[in-house]
Steps between C-alpha positions, in 0.01 A plus 500: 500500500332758759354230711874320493663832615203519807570152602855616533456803660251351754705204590855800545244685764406212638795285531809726448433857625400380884814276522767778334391834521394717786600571832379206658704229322842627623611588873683811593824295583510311207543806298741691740734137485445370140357778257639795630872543326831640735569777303162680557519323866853701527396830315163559658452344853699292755586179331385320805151669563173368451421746235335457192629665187240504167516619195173650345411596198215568238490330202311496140320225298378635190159393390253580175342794419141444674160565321363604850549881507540539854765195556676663176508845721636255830783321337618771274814589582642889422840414586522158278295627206289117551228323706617321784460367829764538814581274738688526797799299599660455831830275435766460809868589411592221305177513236278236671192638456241523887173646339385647157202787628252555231492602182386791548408748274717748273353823477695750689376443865669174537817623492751257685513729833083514503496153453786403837294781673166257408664225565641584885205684563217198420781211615441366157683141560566506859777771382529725802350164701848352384729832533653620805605847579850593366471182213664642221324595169714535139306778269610640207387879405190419397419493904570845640144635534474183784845543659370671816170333521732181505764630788168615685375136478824419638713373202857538451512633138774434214475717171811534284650826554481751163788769437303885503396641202 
């Protein structure tokens, strides 16, 4: 059974993940014209600029409880109670997905701002190779340690708006 499931993850890095996901299999028009829906064209930039608007997001795939103390210390997550692994998702407006980043660890430095931060900062898939200044970005809270690192870097920024406290 393990050597069935490494056949099929070989032959998904080799022959899927190169054609589908990443940067480089999509051009910056094609997702302006065909993946990037009116509505977010209309509420967040002109609806006839060459901007692109993404969506990003961390994301959690639980694994086992590992005999290996230190990975057990890595992947233990405070916030989930469990072991698990994050990777990071960069969909356009209509949830096709451009590049999964990672996984990347869960212990509390890989927060989803640290890891956007990593990511822009080492071009980790031709990311800021494929960005232009004032592209539009879609965070959710989980972002605002990164906001003005990512307006210095020349992003426009979206966050949903939260009443005071």
């Amino acid at each position: 059974m393990a050597e069935i499931v490494k056949r099929a993850r070989v032959a998904l890095v080799r022959n899927f993940v190169p054609l589908n996901v990443g940067f480089h299999h999509s051009t910056r028009e094609h997702i302006i014209d065909r993946l990037t829906t009116e509505i977010s064209k209309q509420l967040f930039s002109d609806p006839i600029s060459d901007t692109v608007i993404l969506v990003l997001d961390g994301t959690y795939i639980y694994i086992q409880k590992s005999s290996l103390y230190k990975f057990q210390r890595l992947t233990y997550s405070v916030y989930k109670s469990r072991p698990l692994v994050k990777p990071f998702i960069i969909t356009t407006t209509d949830g096709y997905i451009v590049d999964v980043v990672g996984p990347f660890f869960s212990n509390g430095r890989n927060n989803d701002a640290a890891i956007l931060s990593h990511i822009v900062k080492t071009n980790k898939g031709n990311f800021t190779s494929f960005m232009k200044e004032q592209d539009i970005l879609i965070v959710d809270r989980g972002f605002r340690d990164s906001l003005d690192f990512l307006k210095d870097c020349g992003f426009q920024v979206e966050m949903p708006a939260f009443l005071q406290k």
